[in-house]
């Protein structure tokens, strides 16, 4: 399968714990995006990378959230001191690059439940 | 930044009828408008997209129209089938200084096709 891969698929954690998710984009895709989706809503932008550079971070993202893409390939999203409001589906997407209107290809997501 | 509104939030049609979903966007610089289909528990999947230099695009039973002046675009599904039942999201790609940025999504339309 050469699609976007996300791990784990599900994560249940207690409030206050730290969690880390991983995303492996489609090979040679330069752009990598993180979105969050709650029930009944569209994907909400969190952050994106062009290769290893983080180009934008949503103002909605608190300081408890951090993302990295150290070698311009896979990416990790860490949430520190989780809160119940962090419960959501975290989607990763990749695209070929800055070419004119490159489609985003999504992974299956990581569903986070904070108890 | 870009803002995308989508209507209706739910749509129920009889099998064989047509379905139309409408979206509006706020930023006249946006130049790429994809539509995604998301089945329950699955990833959003691109079904059709349109670029700002085109007014209409068709792919078998689905079509998208774009009115740049009014800043709205629509998805049309003809001869609906039960397997078309899903949540559909429209999106607009921000474009700053000629560089594509990120996709902003609408809130989704739950389409139910009654057999």
PDB file of C-alpha atoms in Angstrom:
ATOM      1  CA  UNK A   1       0.000   0.000   0.000  1.00  0.00           C
ATOM      2  CA  UNK A   2       1.598   3.254  -1.123  1.00  0.00           C
ATOM      3  CA  UNK A   3      -0.940   5.541   0.526  1.00  0.00           C
ATOM      4  CA  UNK A   4      -0.538   7.767   3.578  1.00  0.00           C
ATOM      5  CA  UNK A   5       0.010   5.641   6.668  1.00  0.00           C
ATOM      6  CA  UNK A   6      -0.859   6.710  10.211  1.00  0.00           C
ATOM      7  CA  UNK A   7      -0.115   4.999  13.505  1.00  0.00           C
ATOM      8  CA  UNK A   8      -1.646   4.138  15.823  1.00  0.00           C
ATOM      9  CA  UNK A   9      -5.196   3.850  14.512  1.00  0.00           C
ATOM     10  CA  UNK A  10      -6.647   4.317  17.974  1.00  0.00           C
ATOM     11  CA  UNK A  11      -5.252   5.803  21.163  1.00  0.00           C
ATOM     12  CA  UNK A  12      -6.968   5.948  24.526  1.00  0.00           C
ATOM     13  CA  UNK A  13      -5.220   7.970  27.178  1.00  0.00           C
ATOM     14  CA  UNK A  14      -5.927   9.534  30.511  1.00  0.00           C
ATOM     15  CA  UNK A  15      -6.171  13.276  30.901  1.00  0.00           C
ATOM     16  CA  UNK A  16      -2.781  14.815  31.548  1.00  0.00           C
ATOM     17  CA  UNK A  17      -0.778  12.203  29.676  1.00  0.00           C
ATOM     18  CA  UNK A  18       1.329  12.907  26.599  1.00  0.00           C
ATOM     19  CA  UNK A  19       0.625  11.190  23.282  1.00  0.00           C
ATOM     20  CA  UNK A  20       2.515  11.011  19.996  1.00  0.00           C
ATOM     21  CA  UNK A  21       1.175  10.085  16.569  1.00  0.00           C
ATOM     22  CA  UNK A  22       3.127   9.191  13.464  1.00  0.00           C
ATOM     23  CA  UNK A  23       2.406   9.846   9.807  1.00  0.00           C
ATOM     24  CA  UNK A  24       4.235   8.365   6.824  1.00  0.00           C
ATOM     25  CA  UNK A  25       3.321  10.280   3.673  1.00  0.00           C
ATOM     26  CA  UNK A  26       3.242   9.000   0.122  1.00  0.00           C
ATOM     27  CA  UNK A  27       6.812   8.589  -1.048  1.00  0.00           C
ATOM     28  CA  UNK A  28       8.342  11.767  -2.507  1.00  0.00           C
ATOM     29  CA  UNK A  29       5.435  13.956  -1.471  1.00  0.00           C
ATOM     30  CA  UNK A  30       6.938  17.231  -0.318  1.00  0.00           C
ATOM     31  CA  UNK A  31       3.928  18.622   1.525  1.00  0.00           C
ATOM     32  CA  UNK A  32       2.588  17.070   4.713  1.00  0.00           C
ATOM     33  CA  UNK A  33      -0.486  18.332   6.550  1.00  0.00           C
ATOM     34  CA  UNK A  34      -2.098  17.625   9.914  1.00  0.00           C
ATOM     35  CA  UNK A  35      -5.826  18.125  10.360  1.00  0.00           C
ATOM     36  CA  UNK A  36      -8.187  17.429  13.241  1.00  0.00           C
ATOM     37  CA  UNK A  37     -11.744  16.243  12.742  1.00  0.00           C
ATOM     38  CA  UNK A  38     -14.496  16.029  15.335  1.00  0.00           C
ATOM     39  CA  UNK A  39     -17.837  14.309  14.842  1.00  0.00           C
ATOM     40  CA  UNK A  40     -20.052  16.103  12.366  1.00  0.00           C
ATOM     41  CA  UNK A  41     -17.396  18.607  11.330  1.00  0.00           C
ATOM     42  CA  UNK A  42     -15.031  19.046   8.435  1.00  0.00           C
ATOM     43  CA  UNK A  43     -11.288  18.581   8.818  1.00  0.00           C
ATOM     44  CA  UNK A  44      -9.760  21.527  10.681  1.00  0.00           C
ATOM     45  CA  UNK A  45      -6.245  22.627   9.676  1.00  0.00           C
ATOM     46  CA  UNK A  46      -3.534  22.286  12.339  1.00  0.00           C
ATOM     47  CA  UNK A  47      -0.178  22.644  10.606  1.00  0.00           C
ATOM     48  CA  UNK A  48       1.773  21.791   7.471  1.00  0.00           C
ATOM     49  CA  UNK A  49       5.297  21.146   6.270  1.00  0.00           C
ATOM     50  CA  UNK A  50       7.141  21.736   3.040  1.00  0.00           C
ATOM     51  CA  UNK A  51       9.861  19.097   3.267  1.00  0.00           C
ATOM     52  CA  UNK A  52      11.263  19.535   6.792  1.00  0.00           C
ATOM     53  CA  UNK A  53      10.170  23.153   7.208  1.00  0.00           C
ATOM     54  CA  UNK A  54       7.012  23.842   9.197  1.00  0.00           C
ATOM     55  CA  UNK A  55       5.419  26.645   7.187  1.00  0.00           C
ATOM     56  CA  UNK A  56       2.284  27.384   9.164  1.00  0.00           C
ATOM     57  CA  UNK A  57       0.674  26.510  12.457  1.00  0.00           C
ATOM     58  CA  UNK A  58      -2.974  27.240  13.148  1.00  0.00           C
ATOM     59  CA  UNK A  59      -3.700  29.895  15.743  1.00  0.00           C
ATOM     60  CA  UNK A  60      -6.182  27.415  17.192  1.00  0.00           C
ATOM     61  CA  UNK A  61      -3.304  25.135  18.125  1.00  0.00           C
ATOM     62  CA  UNK A  62      -2.221  25.554  21.715  1.00  0.00           C
ATOM     63  CA  UNK A  63       1.363  25.322  22.898  1.00  0.00           C
ATOM     64  CA  UNK A  64       0.621  21.774  24.042  1.00  0.00           C
ATOM     65  CA  UNK A  65       0.715  20.661  20.401  1.00  0.00           C
ATOM     66  CA  UNK A  66       3.956  20.228  18.511  1.00  0.00           C
ATOM     67  CA  UNK A  67       4.762  18.645  15.184  1.00  0.00           C
ATOM     68  CA  UNK A  68       8.020  17.677  13.561  1.00  0.00           C
ATOM     69  CA  UNK A  69       9.219  16.360  10.236  1.00  0.00           C
ATOM     70  CA  UNK A  70      12.938  16.060  10.882  1.00  0.00           C
ATOM     71  CA  UNK A  71      14.116  14.520   7.628  1.00  0.00           C
ATOM     72  CA  UNK A  72      11.364  15.664   5.369  1.00  0.00           C
ATOM     73  CA  UNK A  73       9.792  12.212   5.301  1.00  0.00           C
ATOM     74  CA  UNK A  74       7.624  10.988   8.194  1.00  0.00           C
ATOM     75  CA  UNK A  75       6.100  13.367  10.711  1.00  0.00           C
ATOM     76  CA  UNK A  76       5.085  13.164  14.353  1.00  0.00           C
ATOM     77  CA  UNK A  77       2.395  15.089  16.188  1.00  0.00           C
ATOM     78  CA  UNK A  78       2.729  15.287  19.964  1.00  0.00           C
ATOM     79  CA  UNK A  79       0.084  16.472  22.387  1.00  0.00           C
ATOM     80  CA  UNK A  80       1.285  17.207  25.894  1.00  0.00           C
ATOM     81  CA  UNK A  81      -0.917  17.202  29.009  1.00  0.00           C
ATOM     82  CA  UNK A  82      -3.929  15.952  27.060  1.00  0.00           C
ATOM     83  CA  UNK A  83      -7.382  17.322  27.824  1.00  0.00           C
ATOM     84  CA  UNK A  84     -10.792  15.821  27.115  1.00  0.00           C
ATOM     85  CA  UNK A  85     -11.312  18.457  24.459  1.00  0.00           C
ATOM     86  CA  UNK A  86      -8.421  16.954  22.504  1.00  0.00           C
ATOM     87  CA  UNK A  87     -10.508  13.873  21.745  1.00  0.00           C
ATOM     88  CA  UNK A  88     -10.856  13.780  17.971  1.00  0.00           C
ATOM     89  CA  UNK A  89      -9.667  12.106  14.791  1.00  0.00           C
ATOM     90  CA  UNK A  90      -6.235  13.362  13.768  1.00  0.00           C
ATOM     91  CA  UNK A  91      -5.766  13.163  10.017  1.00  0.00           C
ATOM     92  CA  UNK A  92      -2.530  13.394   8.096  1.00  0.00           C
ATOM     93  CA  UNK A  93      -2.407  14.240   4.412  1.00  0.00           C
ATOM     94  CA  UNK A  94       0.328  14.652   1.837  1.00  0.00           C
ATOM     95  CA  UNK A  95       0.610  16.230  -1.574  1.00  0.00           C
ATOM     96  CA  UNK A  96       3.274  16.280  -4.288  1.00  0.00           C
ATOM     97  CA  UNK A  97       4.390  19.838  -3.571  1.00  0.00           C
ATOM     98  CA  UNK A  98       3.871  23.436  -4.484  1.00  0.00           C
ATOM     99  CA  UNK A  99       2.809  22.667  -8.008  1.00  0.00           C
ATOM    100  CA  UNK A 100      -0.366  24.293  -9.168  1.00  0.00           C
ATOM    101  CA  UNK A 101      -3.137  22.877  -7.030  1.00  0.00           C
ATOM    102  CA  UNK A 102      -1.809  19.538  -5.871  1.00  0.00           C
ATOM    103  CA  UNK A 103      -4.549  17.330  -4.379  1.00  0.00           C
ATOM    104  CA  UNK A 104      -4.248  16.221  -0.758  1.00  0.00           C
ATOM    105  CA  UNK A 105      -4.237  12.491  -0.064  1.00  0.00           C
ATOM    106  CA  UNK A 106      -5.415  11.566   3.408  1.00  0.00           C
ATOM    107  CA  UNK A 107      -4.470   8.747   5.723  1.00  0.00           C
ATOM    108  CA  UNK A 108      -6.976   6.747   7.767  1.00  0.00           C
ATOM    109  CA  UNK A 109      -6.322   8.886  10.817  1.00  0.00           C
ATOM    110  CA  UNK A 110      -5.586   8.310  14.482  1.00  0.00           C
ATOM    111  CA  UNK A 111      -8.617   8.419  16.743  1.00  0.00           C
ATOM    112  CA  UNK A 112      -7.718   9.883  20.133  1.00  0.00           C
ATOM    113  CA  UNK A 113      -9.931   9.400  23.166  1.00  0.00           C
ATOM    114  CA  UNK A 114      -8.976  11.247  26.345  1.00  0.00           C
ATOM    115  CA  UNK A 115     -10.691   9.909  29.460  1.00  0.00           C
TER     116      UNK A 115
ATOM    117  CA  UNK B   1      -8.037  33.778   5.856  1.00  0.00           C
ATOM    118  CA  UNK B   2     -10.368  31.669   3.793  1.00  0.00           C
ATOM    119  CA  UNK B   3     -13.808  30.664   5.066  1.00  0.00           C
ATOM    120  CA  UNK B   4     -15.957  27.997   3.404  1.00  0.00           C
ATOM    121  CA  UNK B   5     -19.657  27.505   4.034  1.00  0.00           C
ATOM    122  CA  UNK B   6     -21.537  24.410   2.879  1.00  0.00           C
ATOM    123  CA  UNK B   7     -25.242  23.650   2.481  1.00  0.00           C
ATOM    124  CA  UNK B   8     -27.290  21.664   3.172  1.00  0.00           C
ATOM    125  CA  UNK B   9     -25.946  19.833   6.210  1.00  0.00           C
ATOM    126  CA  UNK B  10     -28.120  16.799   5.423  1.00  0.00           C
ATOM    127  CA  UNK B  11     -29.705  15.693   2.170  1.00  0.00           C
ATOM    128  CA  UNK B  12     -31.975  12.741   1.577  1.00  0.00           C
ATOM    129  CA  UNK B  13     -32.875  11.667  -1.964  1.00  0.00           C
ATOM    130  CA  UNK B  14     -34.509   8.700  -3.622  1.00  0.00           C
ATOM    131  CA  UNK B  15     -32.316   6.352  -5.610  1.00  0.00           C
ATOM    132  CA  UNK B  16     -32.045   7.612  -9.164  1.00  0.00           C
ATOM    133  CA  UNK B  17     -32.689  11.248  -8.280  1.00  0.00           C
ATOM    134  CA  UNK B  18     -30.082  14.001  -8.456  1.00  0.00           C
ATOM    135  CA  UNK B  19     -28.316  15.589  -5.490  1.00  0.00           C
ATOM    136  CA  UNK B  20     -26.820  19.070  -5.335  1.00  0.00           C
ATOM    137  CA  UNK B  21     -24.516  20.403  -2.632  1.00  0.00           C
ATOM    138  CA  UNK B  22     -23.486  24.050  -2.577  1.00  0.00           C
ATOM    139  CA  UNK B  23     -20.504  25.873  -1.106  1.00  0.00           C
ATOM    140  CA  UNK B  24     -19.395  29.469  -0.878  1.00  0.00           C
ATOM    141  CA  UNK B  25     -15.926  30.803  -0.170  1.00  0.00           C
ATOM    142  CA  UNK B  26     -14.697  34.166   0.999  1.00  0.00           C
ATOM    143  CA  UNK B  27     -11.233  34.698  -0.486  1.00  0.00           C
ATOM    144  CA  UNK B  28     -11.251  35.636  -4.164  1.00  0.00           C
ATOM    145  CA  UNK B  29      -7.585  34.550  -4.414  1.00  0.00           C
ATOM    146  CA  UNK B  30      -8.482  30.893  -3.779  1.00  0.00           C
ATOM    147  CA  UNK B  31      -7.961  28.953  -6.990  1.00  0.00           C
ATOM    148  CA  UNK B  32      -8.555  25.254  -6.380  1.00  0.00           C
ATOM    149  CA  UNK B  33     -11.727  23.577  -5.173  1.00  0.00           C
ATOM    150  CA  UNK B  34     -11.785  19.832  -4.457  1.00  0.00           C
ATOM    151  CA  UNK B  35     -14.638  17.686  -3.206  1.00  0.00           C
ATOM    152  CA  UNK B  36     -14.066  14.793  -0.817  1.00  0.00           C
ATOM    153  CA  UNK B  37     -16.298  11.845   0.052  1.00  0.00           C
ATOM    154  CA  UNK B  38     -15.979  10.320   3.504  1.00  0.00           C
ATOM    155  CA  UNK B  39     -17.684   7.080   4.417  1.00  0.00           C
ATOM    156  CA  UNK B  40     -18.216   6.242   8.064  1.00  0.00           C
ATOM    157  CA  UNK B  41     -14.921   5.496   9.786  1.00  0.00           C
ATOM    158  CA  UNK B  42     -12.877   5.993   6.627  1.00  0.00           C
ATOM    159  CA  UNK B  43     -10.529   8.602   5.220  1.00  0.00           C
ATOM    160  CA  UNK B  44     -11.729  11.525   3.104  1.00  0.00           C
ATOM    161  CA  UNK B  45     -11.248  10.587  -0.544  1.00  0.00           C
ATOM    162  CA  UNK B  46     -10.988  13.015  -3.423  1.00  0.00           C
ATOM    163  CA  UNK B  47     -13.818  12.516  -5.914  1.00  0.00           C
ATOM    164  CA  UNK B  48     -13.505  15.543  -8.173  1.00  0.00           C
ATOM    165  CA  UNK B  49     -11.811  18.925  -8.235  1.00  0.00           C
ATOM    166  CA  UNK B  50     -11.955  22.123 -10.244  1.00  0.00           C
ATOM    167  CA  UNK B  51      -9.478  24.900 -10.866  1.00  0.00           C
ATOM    168  CA  UNK B  52     -10.341  28.550 -11.062  1.00  0.00           C
ATOM    169  CA  UNK B  53      -9.758  28.799 -14.801  1.00  0.00           C
ATOM    170  CA  UNK B  54     -12.577  26.321 -15.494  1.00  0.00           C
ATOM    171  CA  UNK B  55     -16.320  26.787 -15.015  1.00  0.00           C
ATOM    172  CA  UNK B  56     -17.467  23.174 -15.052  1.00  0.00           C
ATOM    173  CA  UNK B  57     -16.001  19.680 -14.879  1.00  0.00           C
ATOM    174  CA  UNK B  58     -17.703  16.311 -15.249  1.00  0.00           C
ATOM    175  CA  UNK B  59     -16.688  12.772 -14.373  1.00  0.00           C
ATOM    176  CA  UNK B  60     -19.366  10.205 -15.151  1.00  0.00           C
ATOM    177  CA  UNK B  61     -22.239  10.840 -12.724  1.00  0.00           C
ATOM    178  CA  UNK B  62     -20.605  13.679 -10.843  1.00  0.00           C
ATOM    179  CA  UNK B  63     -19.979  17.243 -11.905  1.00  0.00           C
ATOM    180  CA  UNK B  64     -18.750  20.417 -10.279  1.00  0.00           C
ATOM    181  CA  UNK B  65     -19.526  23.989 -11.291  1.00  0.00           C
ATOM    182  CA  UNK B  66     -17.669  27.119 -10.246  1.00  0.00           C
ATOM    183  CA  UNK B  67     -18.842  30.727 -10.297  1.00  0.00           C
ATOM    184  CA  UNK B  68     -15.815  32.869  -9.485  1.00  0.00           C
ATOM    185  CA  UNK B  69     -17.740  36.121  -9.540  1.00  0.00           C
ATOM    186  CA  UNK B  70     -20.200  34.931  -6.926  1.00  0.00           C
ATOM    187  CA  UNK B  71     -17.564  32.856  -5.145  1.00  0.00           C
ATOM    188  CA  UNK B  72     -19.579  29.684  -5.024  1.00  0.00           C
ATOM    189  CA  UNK B  73     -19.211  26.161  -6.341  1.00  0.00           C
ATOM    190  CA  UNK B  74     -21.500  23.165  -6.400  1.00  0.00           C
ATOM    191  CA  UNK B  75     -21.366  19.389  -6.588  1.00  0.00           C
ATOM    192  CA  UNK B  76     -23.937  17.609  -8.709  1.00  0.00           C
ATOM    193  CA  UNK B  77     -24.533  13.865  -8.494  1.00  0.00           C
ATOM    194  CA  UNK B  78     -26.943  12.371 -11.028  1.00  0.00           C
ATOM    195  CA  UNK B  79     -28.661   8.973 -10.956  1.00  0.00           C
ATOM    196  CA  UNK B  80     -27.806   8.547  -7.290  1.00  0.00           C
ATOM    197  CA  UNK B  81     -27.161   5.061  -5.939  1.00  0.00           C
ATOM    198  CA  UNK B  82     -27.187   3.758  -2.342  1.00  0.00           C
ATOM    199  CA  UNK B  83     -23.382   3.561  -2.401  1.00  0.00           C
ATOM    200  CA  UNK B  84     -23.280   7.337  -2.876  1.00  0.00           C
ATOM    201  CA  UNK B  85     -24.457   7.654   0.741  1.00  0.00           C
ATOM    202  CA  UNK B  86     -21.660   9.347   2.686  1.00  0.00           C
ATOM    203  CA  UNK B  87     -20.532  12.719   3.998  1.00  0.00           C
ATOM    204  CA  UNK B  88     -19.315  15.076   1.293  1.00  0.00           C
ATOM    205  CA  UNK B  89     -16.920  17.943   2.008  1.00  0.00           C
ATOM    206  CA  UNK B  90     -16.089  20.872  -0.201  1.00  0.00           C
ATOM    207  CA  UNK B  91     -12.824  22.723   0.239  1.00  0.00           C
ATOM    208  CA  UNK B  92     -10.965  25.749  -1.062  1.00  0.00           C
ATOM    209  CA  UNK B  93      -7.213  26.090  -1.440  1.00  0.00           C
ATOM    210  CA  UNK B  94      -5.771  29.298  -0.095  1.00  0.00           C
ATOM    211  CA  UNK B  95      -3.437  31.069  -2.474  1.00  0.00           C
ATOM    212  CA  UNK B  96      -1.120  33.794  -1.234  1.00  0.00           C
ATOM    213  CA  UNK B  97       1.253  35.493  -3.620  1.00  0.00           C
ATOM    214  CA  UNK B  98       0.874  32.748  -6.182  1.00  0.00           C
ATOM    215  CA  UNK B  99       1.874  30.011  -3.729  1.00  0.00           C
ATOM    216  CA  UNK B 100      -0.663  27.423  -2.721  1.00  0.00           C
ATOM    217  CA  UNK B 101      -1.122  27.117   0.983  1.00  0.00           C
ATOM    218  CA  UNK B 102      -3.645  24.841   2.655  1.00  0.00           C
ATOM    219  CA  UNK B 103      -7.135  23.486   2.135  1.00  0.00           C
ATOM    220  CA  UNK B 104      -9.999  24.963   4.138  1.00  0.00           C
ATOM    221  CA  UNK B 105     -12.968  22.624   4.425  1.00  0.00           C
ATOM    222  CA  UNK B 106     -16.675  23.122   4.663  1.00  0.00           C
ATOM    223  CA  UNK B 107     -18.680  21.515   7.455  1.00  0.00           C
ATOM    224  CA  UNK B 108     -19.913  18.624   5.344  1.00  0.00           C
ATOM    225  CA  UNK B 109     -23.170  17.303   3.890  1.00  0.00           C
ATOM    226  CA  UNK B 110     -24.560  13.951   4.960  1.00  0.00           C
ATOM    227  CA  UNK B 111     -26.122  12.455   1.839  1.00  0.00           C
ATOM    228  CA  UNK B 112     -28.550   9.581   2.290  1.00  0.00           C
ATOM    229  CA  UNK B 113     -29.770   7.788  -0.826  1.00  0.00           C
ATOM    230  CA  UNK B 114     -32.936   5.861  -0.107  1.00  0.00           C
ATOM    231  CA  UNK B 115     -33.351   2.649  -2.157  1.00  0.00           C
TER     232      UNK B 115
END
